[in-house]
XYZ file of C-alpha atoms in Angstrom:
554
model
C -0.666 -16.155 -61.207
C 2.265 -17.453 -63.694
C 1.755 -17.456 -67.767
C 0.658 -20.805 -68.291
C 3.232 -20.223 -71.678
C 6.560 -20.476 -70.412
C 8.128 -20.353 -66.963
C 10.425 -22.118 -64.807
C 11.431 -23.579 -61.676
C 13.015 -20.027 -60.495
C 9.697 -18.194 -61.625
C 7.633 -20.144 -59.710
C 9.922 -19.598 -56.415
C 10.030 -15.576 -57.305
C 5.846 -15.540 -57.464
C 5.397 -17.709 -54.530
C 8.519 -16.509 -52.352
C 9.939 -20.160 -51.872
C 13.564 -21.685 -51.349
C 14.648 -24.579 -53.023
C 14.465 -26.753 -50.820
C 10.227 -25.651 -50.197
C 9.929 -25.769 -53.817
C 10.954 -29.300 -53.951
C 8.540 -29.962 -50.655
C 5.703 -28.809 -53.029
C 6.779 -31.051 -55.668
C 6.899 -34.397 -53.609
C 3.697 -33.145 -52.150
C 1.931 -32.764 -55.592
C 3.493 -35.782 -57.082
C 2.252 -37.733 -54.553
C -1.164 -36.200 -53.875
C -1.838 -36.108 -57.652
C 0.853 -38.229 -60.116
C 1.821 -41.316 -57.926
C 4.933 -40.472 -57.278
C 5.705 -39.494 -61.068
C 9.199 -38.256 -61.416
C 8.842 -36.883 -64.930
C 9.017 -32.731 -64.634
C 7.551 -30.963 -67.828
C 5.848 -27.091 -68.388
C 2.639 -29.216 -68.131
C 2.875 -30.547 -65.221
C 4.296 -27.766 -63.566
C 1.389 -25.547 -64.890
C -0.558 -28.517 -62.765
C 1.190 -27.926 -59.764
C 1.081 -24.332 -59.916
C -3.024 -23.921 -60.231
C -3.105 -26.484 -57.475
C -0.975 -23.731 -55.546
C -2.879 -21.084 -56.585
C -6.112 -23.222 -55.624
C -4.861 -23.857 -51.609
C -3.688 -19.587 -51.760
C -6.899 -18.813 -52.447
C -8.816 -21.157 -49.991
C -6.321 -19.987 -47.408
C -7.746 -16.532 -48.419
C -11.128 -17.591 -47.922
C -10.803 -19.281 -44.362
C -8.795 -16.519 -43.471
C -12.092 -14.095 -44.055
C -14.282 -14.056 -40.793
C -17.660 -15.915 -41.098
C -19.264 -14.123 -38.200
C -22.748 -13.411 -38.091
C -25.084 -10.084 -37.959
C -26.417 -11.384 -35.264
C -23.353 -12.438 -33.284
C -21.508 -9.429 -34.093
C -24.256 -7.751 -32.397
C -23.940 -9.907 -29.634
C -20.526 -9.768 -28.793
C -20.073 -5.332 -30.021
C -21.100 -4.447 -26.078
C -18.599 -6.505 -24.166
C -15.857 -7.210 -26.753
C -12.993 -4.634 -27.387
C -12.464 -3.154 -30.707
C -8.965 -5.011 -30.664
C -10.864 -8.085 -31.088
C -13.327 -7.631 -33.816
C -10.787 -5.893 -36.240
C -10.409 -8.598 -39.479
C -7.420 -6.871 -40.786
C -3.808 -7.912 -40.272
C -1.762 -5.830 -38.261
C 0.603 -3.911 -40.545
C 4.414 -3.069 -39.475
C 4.971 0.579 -38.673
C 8.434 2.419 -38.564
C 6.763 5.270 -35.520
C 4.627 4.485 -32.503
C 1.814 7.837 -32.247
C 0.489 8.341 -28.856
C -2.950 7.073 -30.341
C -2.131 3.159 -29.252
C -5.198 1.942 -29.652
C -5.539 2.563 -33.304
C -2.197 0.887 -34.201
C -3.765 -2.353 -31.811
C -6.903 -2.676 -33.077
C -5.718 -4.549 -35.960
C -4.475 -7.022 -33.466
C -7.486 -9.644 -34.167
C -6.967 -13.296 -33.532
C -10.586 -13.658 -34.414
C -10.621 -12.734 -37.487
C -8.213 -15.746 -38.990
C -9.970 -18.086 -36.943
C -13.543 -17.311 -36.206
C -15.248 -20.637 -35.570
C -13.014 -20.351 -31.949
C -13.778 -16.697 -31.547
C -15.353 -16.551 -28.038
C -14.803 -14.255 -25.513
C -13.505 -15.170 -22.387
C -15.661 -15.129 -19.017
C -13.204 -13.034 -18.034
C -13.192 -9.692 -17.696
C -10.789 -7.996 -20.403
C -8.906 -5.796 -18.233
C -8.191 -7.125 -14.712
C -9.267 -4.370 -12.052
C -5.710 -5.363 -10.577
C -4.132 -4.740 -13.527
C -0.859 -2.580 -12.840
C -1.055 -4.250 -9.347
C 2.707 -4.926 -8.035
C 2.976 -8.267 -6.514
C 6.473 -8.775 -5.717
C 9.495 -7.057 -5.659
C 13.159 -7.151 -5.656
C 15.325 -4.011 -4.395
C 14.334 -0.485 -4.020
C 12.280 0.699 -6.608
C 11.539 3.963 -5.281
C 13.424 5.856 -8.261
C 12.362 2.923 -11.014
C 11.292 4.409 -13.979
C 10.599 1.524 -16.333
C 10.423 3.561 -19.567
C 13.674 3.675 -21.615
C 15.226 6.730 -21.750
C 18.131 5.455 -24.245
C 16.537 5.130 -27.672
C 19.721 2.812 -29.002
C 19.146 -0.810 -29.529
C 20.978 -3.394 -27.194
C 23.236 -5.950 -28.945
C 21.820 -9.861 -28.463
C 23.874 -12.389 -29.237
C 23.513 -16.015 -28.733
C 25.790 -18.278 -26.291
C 27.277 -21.843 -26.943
C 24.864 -23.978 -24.429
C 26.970 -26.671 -24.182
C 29.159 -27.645 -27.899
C 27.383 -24.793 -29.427
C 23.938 -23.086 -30.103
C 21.043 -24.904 -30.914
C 19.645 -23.075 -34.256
C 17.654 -25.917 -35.925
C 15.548 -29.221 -36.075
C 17.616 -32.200 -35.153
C 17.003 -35.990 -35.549
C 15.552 -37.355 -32.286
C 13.128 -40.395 -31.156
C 15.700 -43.247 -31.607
C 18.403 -43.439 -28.781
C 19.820 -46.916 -27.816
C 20.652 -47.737 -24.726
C 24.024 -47.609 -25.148
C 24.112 -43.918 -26.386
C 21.994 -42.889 -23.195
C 24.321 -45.027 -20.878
C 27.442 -43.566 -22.339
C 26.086 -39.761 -21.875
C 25.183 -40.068 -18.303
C 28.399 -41.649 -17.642
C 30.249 -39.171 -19.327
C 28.158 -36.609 -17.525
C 28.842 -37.688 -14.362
C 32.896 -37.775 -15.312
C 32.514 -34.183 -16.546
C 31.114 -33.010 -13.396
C 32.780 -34.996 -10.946
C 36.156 -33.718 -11.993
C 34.351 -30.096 -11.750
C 33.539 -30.947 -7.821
C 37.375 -32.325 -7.266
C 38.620 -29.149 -8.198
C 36.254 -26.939 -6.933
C 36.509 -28.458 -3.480
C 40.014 -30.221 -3.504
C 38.957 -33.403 -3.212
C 41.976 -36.241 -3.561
C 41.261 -39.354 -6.321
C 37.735 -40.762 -6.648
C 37.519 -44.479 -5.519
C 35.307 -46.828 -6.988
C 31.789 -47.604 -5.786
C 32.755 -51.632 -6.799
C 35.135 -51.387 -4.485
C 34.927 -52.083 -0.673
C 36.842 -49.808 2.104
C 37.277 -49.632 5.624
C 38.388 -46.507 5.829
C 36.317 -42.688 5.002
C 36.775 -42.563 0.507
C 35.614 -40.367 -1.552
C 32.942 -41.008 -4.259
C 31.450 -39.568 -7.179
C 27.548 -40.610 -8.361
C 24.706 -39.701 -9.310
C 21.555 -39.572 -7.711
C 18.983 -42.035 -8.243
C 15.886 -43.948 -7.142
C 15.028 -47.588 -5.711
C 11.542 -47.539 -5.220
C 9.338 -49.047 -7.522
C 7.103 -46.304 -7.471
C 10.312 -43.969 -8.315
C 9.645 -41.627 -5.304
C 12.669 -40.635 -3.550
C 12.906 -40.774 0.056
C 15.688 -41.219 2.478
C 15.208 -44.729 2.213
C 14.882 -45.406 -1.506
C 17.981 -42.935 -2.098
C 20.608 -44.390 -3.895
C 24.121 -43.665 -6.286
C 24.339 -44.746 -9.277
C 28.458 -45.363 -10.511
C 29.722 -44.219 -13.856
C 30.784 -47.791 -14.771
C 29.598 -49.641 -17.437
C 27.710 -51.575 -14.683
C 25.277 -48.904 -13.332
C 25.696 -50.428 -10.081
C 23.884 -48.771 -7.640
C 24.900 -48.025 -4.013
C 22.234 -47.146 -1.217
C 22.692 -44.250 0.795
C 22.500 -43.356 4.436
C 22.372 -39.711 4.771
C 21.496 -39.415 8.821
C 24.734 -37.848 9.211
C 24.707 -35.068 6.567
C 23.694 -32.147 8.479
C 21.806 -30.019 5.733
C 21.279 -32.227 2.449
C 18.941 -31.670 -0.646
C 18.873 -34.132 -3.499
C 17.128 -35.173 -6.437
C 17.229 -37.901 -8.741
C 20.142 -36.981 -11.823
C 22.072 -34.948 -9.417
C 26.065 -35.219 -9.403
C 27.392 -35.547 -6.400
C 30.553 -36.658 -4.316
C 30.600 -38.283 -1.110
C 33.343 -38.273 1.708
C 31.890 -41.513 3.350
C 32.163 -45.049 4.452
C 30.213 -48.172 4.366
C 28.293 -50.063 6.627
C 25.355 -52.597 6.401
C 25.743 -52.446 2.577
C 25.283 -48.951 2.432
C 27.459 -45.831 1.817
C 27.300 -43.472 4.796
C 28.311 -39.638 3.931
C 29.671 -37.238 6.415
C 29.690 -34.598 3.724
C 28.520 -34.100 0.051
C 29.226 -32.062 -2.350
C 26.772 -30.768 -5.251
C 28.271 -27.215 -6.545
C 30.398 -27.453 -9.612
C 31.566 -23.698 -8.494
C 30.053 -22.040 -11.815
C 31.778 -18.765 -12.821
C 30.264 -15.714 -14.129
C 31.298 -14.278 -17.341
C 34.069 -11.764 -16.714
C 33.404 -9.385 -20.128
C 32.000 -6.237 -19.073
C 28.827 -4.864 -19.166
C 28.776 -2.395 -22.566
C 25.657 -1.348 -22.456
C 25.533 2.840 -22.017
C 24.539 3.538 -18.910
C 25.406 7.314 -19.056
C 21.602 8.499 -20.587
C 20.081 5.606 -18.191
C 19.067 2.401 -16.843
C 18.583 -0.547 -18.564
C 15.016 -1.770 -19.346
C 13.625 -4.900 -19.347
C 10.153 -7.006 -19.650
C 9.909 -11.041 -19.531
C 6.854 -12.671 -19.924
C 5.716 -16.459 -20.290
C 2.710 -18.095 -21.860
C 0.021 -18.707 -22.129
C -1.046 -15.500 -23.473
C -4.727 -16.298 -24.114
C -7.337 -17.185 -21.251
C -8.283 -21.099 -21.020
C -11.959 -20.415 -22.430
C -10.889 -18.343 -25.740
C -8.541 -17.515 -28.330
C -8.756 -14.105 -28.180
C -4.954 -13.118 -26.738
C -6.127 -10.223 -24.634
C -3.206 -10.724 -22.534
C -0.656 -10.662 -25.048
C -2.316 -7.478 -26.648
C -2.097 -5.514 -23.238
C 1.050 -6.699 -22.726
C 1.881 -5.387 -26.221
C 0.337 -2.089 -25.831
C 2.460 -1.740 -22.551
C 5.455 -2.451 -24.413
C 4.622 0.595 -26.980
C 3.859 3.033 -24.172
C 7.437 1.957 -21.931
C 9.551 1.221 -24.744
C 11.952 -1.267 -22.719
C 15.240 -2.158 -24.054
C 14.566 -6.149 -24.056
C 11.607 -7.898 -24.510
C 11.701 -11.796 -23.800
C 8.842 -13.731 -24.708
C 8.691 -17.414 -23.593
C 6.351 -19.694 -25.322
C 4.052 -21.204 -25.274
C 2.110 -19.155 -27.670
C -0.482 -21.722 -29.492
C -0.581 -23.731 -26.106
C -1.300 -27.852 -26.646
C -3.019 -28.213 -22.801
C -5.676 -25.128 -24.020
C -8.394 -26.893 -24.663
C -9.699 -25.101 -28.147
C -6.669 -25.782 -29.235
C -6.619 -29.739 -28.175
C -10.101 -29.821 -30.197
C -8.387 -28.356 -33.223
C -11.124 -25.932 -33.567
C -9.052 -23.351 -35.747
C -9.344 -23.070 -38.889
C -6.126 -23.859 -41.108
C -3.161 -24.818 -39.278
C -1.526 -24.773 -36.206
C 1.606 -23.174 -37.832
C -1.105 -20.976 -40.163
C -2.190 -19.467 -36.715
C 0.901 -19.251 -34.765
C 2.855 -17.026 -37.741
C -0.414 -14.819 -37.932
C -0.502 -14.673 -34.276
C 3.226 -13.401 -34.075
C 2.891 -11.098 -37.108
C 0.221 -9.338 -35.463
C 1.296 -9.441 -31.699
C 4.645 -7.976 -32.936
C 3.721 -5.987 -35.871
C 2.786 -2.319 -33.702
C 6.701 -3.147 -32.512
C 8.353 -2.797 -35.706
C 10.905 0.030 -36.005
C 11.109 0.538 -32.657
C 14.440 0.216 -30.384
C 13.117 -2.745 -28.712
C 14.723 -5.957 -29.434
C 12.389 -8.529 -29.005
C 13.577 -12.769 -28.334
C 11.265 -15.141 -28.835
C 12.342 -18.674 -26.769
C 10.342 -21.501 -28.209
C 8.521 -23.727 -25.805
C 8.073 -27.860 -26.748
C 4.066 -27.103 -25.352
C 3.404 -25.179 -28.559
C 0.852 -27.698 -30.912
C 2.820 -25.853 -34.253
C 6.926 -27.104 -32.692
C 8.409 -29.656 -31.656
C 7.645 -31.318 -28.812
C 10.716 -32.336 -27.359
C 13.795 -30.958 -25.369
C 16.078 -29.243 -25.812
C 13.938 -27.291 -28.485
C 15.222 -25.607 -31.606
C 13.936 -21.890 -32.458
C 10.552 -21.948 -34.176
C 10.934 -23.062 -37.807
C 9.893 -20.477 -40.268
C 9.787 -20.275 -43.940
C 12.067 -17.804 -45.990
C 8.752 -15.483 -46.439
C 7.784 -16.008 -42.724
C 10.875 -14.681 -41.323
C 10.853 -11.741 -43.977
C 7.218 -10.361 -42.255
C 8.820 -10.780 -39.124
C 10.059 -6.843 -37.736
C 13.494 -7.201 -38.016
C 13.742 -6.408 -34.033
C 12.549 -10.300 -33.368
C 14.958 -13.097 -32.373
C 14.039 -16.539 -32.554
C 16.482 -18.747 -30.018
C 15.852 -22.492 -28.578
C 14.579 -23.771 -25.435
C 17.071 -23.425 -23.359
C 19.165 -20.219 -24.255
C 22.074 -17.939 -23.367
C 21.784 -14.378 -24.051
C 24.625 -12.057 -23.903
C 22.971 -8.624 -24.340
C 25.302 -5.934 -24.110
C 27.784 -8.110 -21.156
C 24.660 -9.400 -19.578
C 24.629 -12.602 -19.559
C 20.780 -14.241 -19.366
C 19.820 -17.903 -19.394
C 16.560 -18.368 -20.414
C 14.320 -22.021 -20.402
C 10.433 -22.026 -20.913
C 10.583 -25.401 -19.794
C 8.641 -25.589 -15.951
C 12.346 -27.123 -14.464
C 11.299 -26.098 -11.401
C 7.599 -27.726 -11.485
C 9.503 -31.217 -12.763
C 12.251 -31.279 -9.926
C 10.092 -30.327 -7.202
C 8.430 -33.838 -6.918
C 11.976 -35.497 -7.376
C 13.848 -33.653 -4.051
C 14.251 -34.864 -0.741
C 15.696 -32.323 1.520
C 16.547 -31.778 5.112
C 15.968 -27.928 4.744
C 12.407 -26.198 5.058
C 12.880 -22.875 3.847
C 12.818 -20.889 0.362
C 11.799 -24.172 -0.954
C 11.505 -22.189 -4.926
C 15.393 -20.072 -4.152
C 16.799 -24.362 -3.492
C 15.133 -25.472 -6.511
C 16.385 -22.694 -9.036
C 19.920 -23.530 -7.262
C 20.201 -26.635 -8.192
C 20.874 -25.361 -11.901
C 23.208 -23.325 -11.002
C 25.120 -26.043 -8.772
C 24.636 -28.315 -11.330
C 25.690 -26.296 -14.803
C 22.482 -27.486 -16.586
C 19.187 -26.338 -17.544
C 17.584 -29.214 -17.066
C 19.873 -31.876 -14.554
C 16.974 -34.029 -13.605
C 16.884 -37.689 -14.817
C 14.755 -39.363 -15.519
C 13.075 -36.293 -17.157
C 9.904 -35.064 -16.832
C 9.605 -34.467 -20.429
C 10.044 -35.671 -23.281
C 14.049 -35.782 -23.895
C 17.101 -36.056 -26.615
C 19.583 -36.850 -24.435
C 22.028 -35.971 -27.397
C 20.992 -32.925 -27.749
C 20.697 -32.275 -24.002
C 24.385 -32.970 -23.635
C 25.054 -30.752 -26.314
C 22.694 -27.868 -25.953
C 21.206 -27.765 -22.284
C 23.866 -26.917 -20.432
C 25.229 -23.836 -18.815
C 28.682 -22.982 -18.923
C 29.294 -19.675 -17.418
C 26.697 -18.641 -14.516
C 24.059 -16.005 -15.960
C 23.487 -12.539 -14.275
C 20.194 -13.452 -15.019
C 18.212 -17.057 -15.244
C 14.416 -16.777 -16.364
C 12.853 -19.718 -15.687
C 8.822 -19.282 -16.047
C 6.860 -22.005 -13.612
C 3.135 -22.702 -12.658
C 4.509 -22.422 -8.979
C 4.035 -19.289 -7.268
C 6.074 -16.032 -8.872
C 9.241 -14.843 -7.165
C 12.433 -12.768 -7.580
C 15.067 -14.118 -6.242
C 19.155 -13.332 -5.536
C 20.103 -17.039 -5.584
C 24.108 -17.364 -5.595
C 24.497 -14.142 -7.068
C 22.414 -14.300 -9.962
C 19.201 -12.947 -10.250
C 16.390 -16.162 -10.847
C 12.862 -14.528 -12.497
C 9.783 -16.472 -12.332
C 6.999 -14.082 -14.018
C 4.798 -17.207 -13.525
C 1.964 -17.083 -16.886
C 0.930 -14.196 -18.584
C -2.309 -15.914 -18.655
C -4.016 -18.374 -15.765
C -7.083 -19.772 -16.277
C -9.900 -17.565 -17.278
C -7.948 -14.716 -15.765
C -5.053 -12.533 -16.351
C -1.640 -13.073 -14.896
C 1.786 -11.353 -14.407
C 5.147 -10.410 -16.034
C 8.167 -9.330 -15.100
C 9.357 -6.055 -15.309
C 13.639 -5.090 -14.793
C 16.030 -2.252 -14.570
C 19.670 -2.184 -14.494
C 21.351 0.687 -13.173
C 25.156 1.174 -13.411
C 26.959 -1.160 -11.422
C 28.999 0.288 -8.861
C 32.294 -1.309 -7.514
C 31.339 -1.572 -3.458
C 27.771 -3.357 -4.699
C 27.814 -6.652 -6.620
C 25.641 -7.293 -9.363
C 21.980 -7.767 -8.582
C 22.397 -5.291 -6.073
C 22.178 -2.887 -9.024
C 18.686 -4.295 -10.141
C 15.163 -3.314 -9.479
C 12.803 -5.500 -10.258
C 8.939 -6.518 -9.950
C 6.286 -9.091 -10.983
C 3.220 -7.292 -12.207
C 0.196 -8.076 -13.072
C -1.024 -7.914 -16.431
């Protein structure tokens, strides 16, 4: 603790490794807790505010300390791995042994948060653990261990007007703002189909013609119950009017729509209604044309991509994420990407705050832990923030997981926090990343004419679309602002992630490679990841031909 004597402002930020601006958070915090809002600042009242800091440290210390019981330790020694009865943090080390275990048995959940510490009804290790259940190319030469030792490059994309890195201002859009971004939005991407298909001069929905025109809308709903059918389908203009057209698509051959969809129509009008002969949804989205730079000449490229939850529904105790981690050490991909969320709001110890301290107290300790046995290593490891985590923001687009200065210094400096949604360029390959369920929300919303690879049409509507998230009104909670801004996708990826609750697949959808490694947990039982590697990609075979990839389970 400081000399009560003399000290200052800077002393107390040195002792207690705070910024400025988390110095003055204590200080309003204190002041108001303990002073009224006094605005006087003396050594006295400093000296206040710094036992009062050293009081919380030391109860943080204390709740920290596992309260388990002779008896329940007893209990829970014969079915419980050593993993998860550890009380020690895990510590960051520069060389992975080939002893694993030891270096993971600090990894203990349990012992920050004890009063929640109950094992799952689930067996630890899944007997079809290692069990491939899906699969994308020929894997018959797949390695999956990294044979190049270097680090990959990852760099962050503009996802939209640039790349969301921090908390924004959100709950208070009028209805002007909202009307205005839609309309612009449908501008934007109307003038993208023109091009892309030749199209002549939009005409106005307001208007009334005889003759075949050619429109440009977007999708939308008239049913009160805001299900879309063919008869409840409707456009909505661009116009300050948000007049709103119905549609008659019986003579569209193969259609699929979904309410916030851009579209143009060639079509006419009869009985009130707009009657397409053709529409047109893709915006023709180009791939980046930068090279790959990643050195293929020692080997493929190696990649894992998993997606939360990483704990069972009936515990706390992360034994997916720890096998998950442990597989990491003994493969040694290039990439890791880890979609949140990580201290789930729909798990139910965590909707009963049961833990002990905070949410934020348990998610740093959590990731500090998880990613501690990683530290040193080649692996680069990006962490996408999810707006279902109870410590963040719950609201999209989401900014990276806020940290404080001392958090982010006992992070291993081969973690990357990015947002929810994200572009990756790692090494020329470009991956889009969202751990938002898109595909869950928009499935509800579509009426189409086509029956098959209902999960390849979803993921394709992205793509078509030039968004992460094109579906409006959203299933989640939404900044439209920041949506315009920071959801959208302007150069097609090699590879989009996007983890669901619908059924895993791997999928070539447009040429670019869609992952869904479904949840790393489900239920009281373990689930899958993803698992990729890039080989060098030859000139006669376009890229994912070049890919092998499976969903495993954990």
């Amino acid at each position: 603790m400081l000399d009560r004597g003399r000290f200052s402002g800077l002393d107390i930020c040195d002792q207690y490794e705070l910024d400025e601006e988390e110095l003055a958070e204590q200080w309003v915090a204190f002041s108001a807790s303990h002073l009224g809002w006094h605005n006087k600042v003396d050594e006295d009242i400093l000296a206040r505010m710094v036992a009062e800091m050293e009081r919380e440290k030391n109860k943080a210390k204390s709740i920290a300390k596992p309260r388990v019981s002779s008896q329940a330790k007893s209990n829970l020694s014969a079915s419980i791995p050593s993993g998860y009865v550890t009380p020690q943090r895990a510590k960051p080390v520069s060389r992975i042994s080939s002893e694993h275990d030891s270096t993971l048995a600090d990894f203990s959940p349990a012992s920050y948060s004890p009063a929640i510490f109950t094992p799952s009804g689930k067996k630890s290790a899944s007997e079809n653990s290692g069990k491939i259940v899906s699969e994308f190319g020929s894997s018959n030469e797949a390695t999956w261990k990294a044979s190049n030792v270097r680090r990959v490059s990852v760099e962050s994309l503009a996802t939209g007007s640039g790349v969301l890195t921090s908390q924004y201002k959100h709950m208070f859009e009028p209805a002007h703002l909202t009307r205005a971004i839609l309309s612009d939005r449908i501008d934007f991407l109307g003038e993208q189909l023109r091009k892309q298909n030749d199209l002549p001069e939009f005409s106005s929905l307001e208007e009334q013609h005889a003759d075949d025109a050619v429109f440009v809308g977007r999708i939308s709903c008239c049913a009160e119950d805001l299900k879309l059918t063919a008869n409840s389908v409707v456009i909505t203009s661009a116009s300050d009017k948000d007049a709103e057209t119905p549609l008659n698509l019986q003579k569209v051959e193969n259609y699929s729509h979904f309410t916030g969809q851009v579209v143009a129509l060639l079509a006419h009008r009869a009985g009130g209604k707009l009657v397409p002969s053709k529409v047109f949804t893709d915006v023709g989205l180009k791939p980046s044309e930068n090279p790959l730079s990643f050195d293929f000449s020692t080997g493929p490229m190696e990649i894992v991509v998993a997606a939360g939850p990483y704990t069972y529904s009936d515990a706390l105790t992360y034994e997916p994420l720890q096998a998950l981690t442990k597989y990491i050490i003994e493969n040694k991909p290039h990439l890791v990407i880890l979609c949140g969320p990580f201290v789930d709001s729909h798990q139910q110890h965590v909707q009963d705050s049961m833990m002990e301290g905070s949410y934020e107290q348990f998610f740093m300790r959590l990731l500090i832990d998880a990613l501690g046995p990683l530290a040193g290593q080649h692996t680069r490891i990006v962490v996408v923030a999810s707006s279902r985590d109870a410590h963040h923001l719950p609201i999209y687009p989401s900014p990276p997981y806020n940290l404080s200065a001392a958090d982010k210094k006992a992070l291993p400096d081969n973690v990357t926090l990015v947002s929810d949604p994200c572009l990756l360029d790692v090494g020329g390959l470009i991956i889009g990343v969202t751990s938002t369920d898109i595909l869950k929300h928009i499935g509800p919303c579509e009426i189409s004419s086509q029956s098959s690879d209902r999960l390849g049409r979803l993921a394709n509507h992205l793509l078509q679309q030039a968004c992460f998230y094109p579906l409006h009104p959203a299933q989640t909670s939404i900044a439209l602002e920041a949506w315009e801004k920071y959801a959208q996708m302007p150069v097609k990826p090699h590879v989009l992630v996007l983890p669901s609750d619908l059924r895993f697949f791997i999928k070539n959808v447009d040429g670019s490679l869609v992952v869904n490694p479904e949840r790393l947990a489900k239920g009281v039982g373990g689930g899958t990841f993803a698992r990729l590697e890039l080989t060098k990609p030859a000139e006669d075979k376009p890229f994912p031909e070049n890919v092998r990839a499976q969903i495993v389970k954990i």
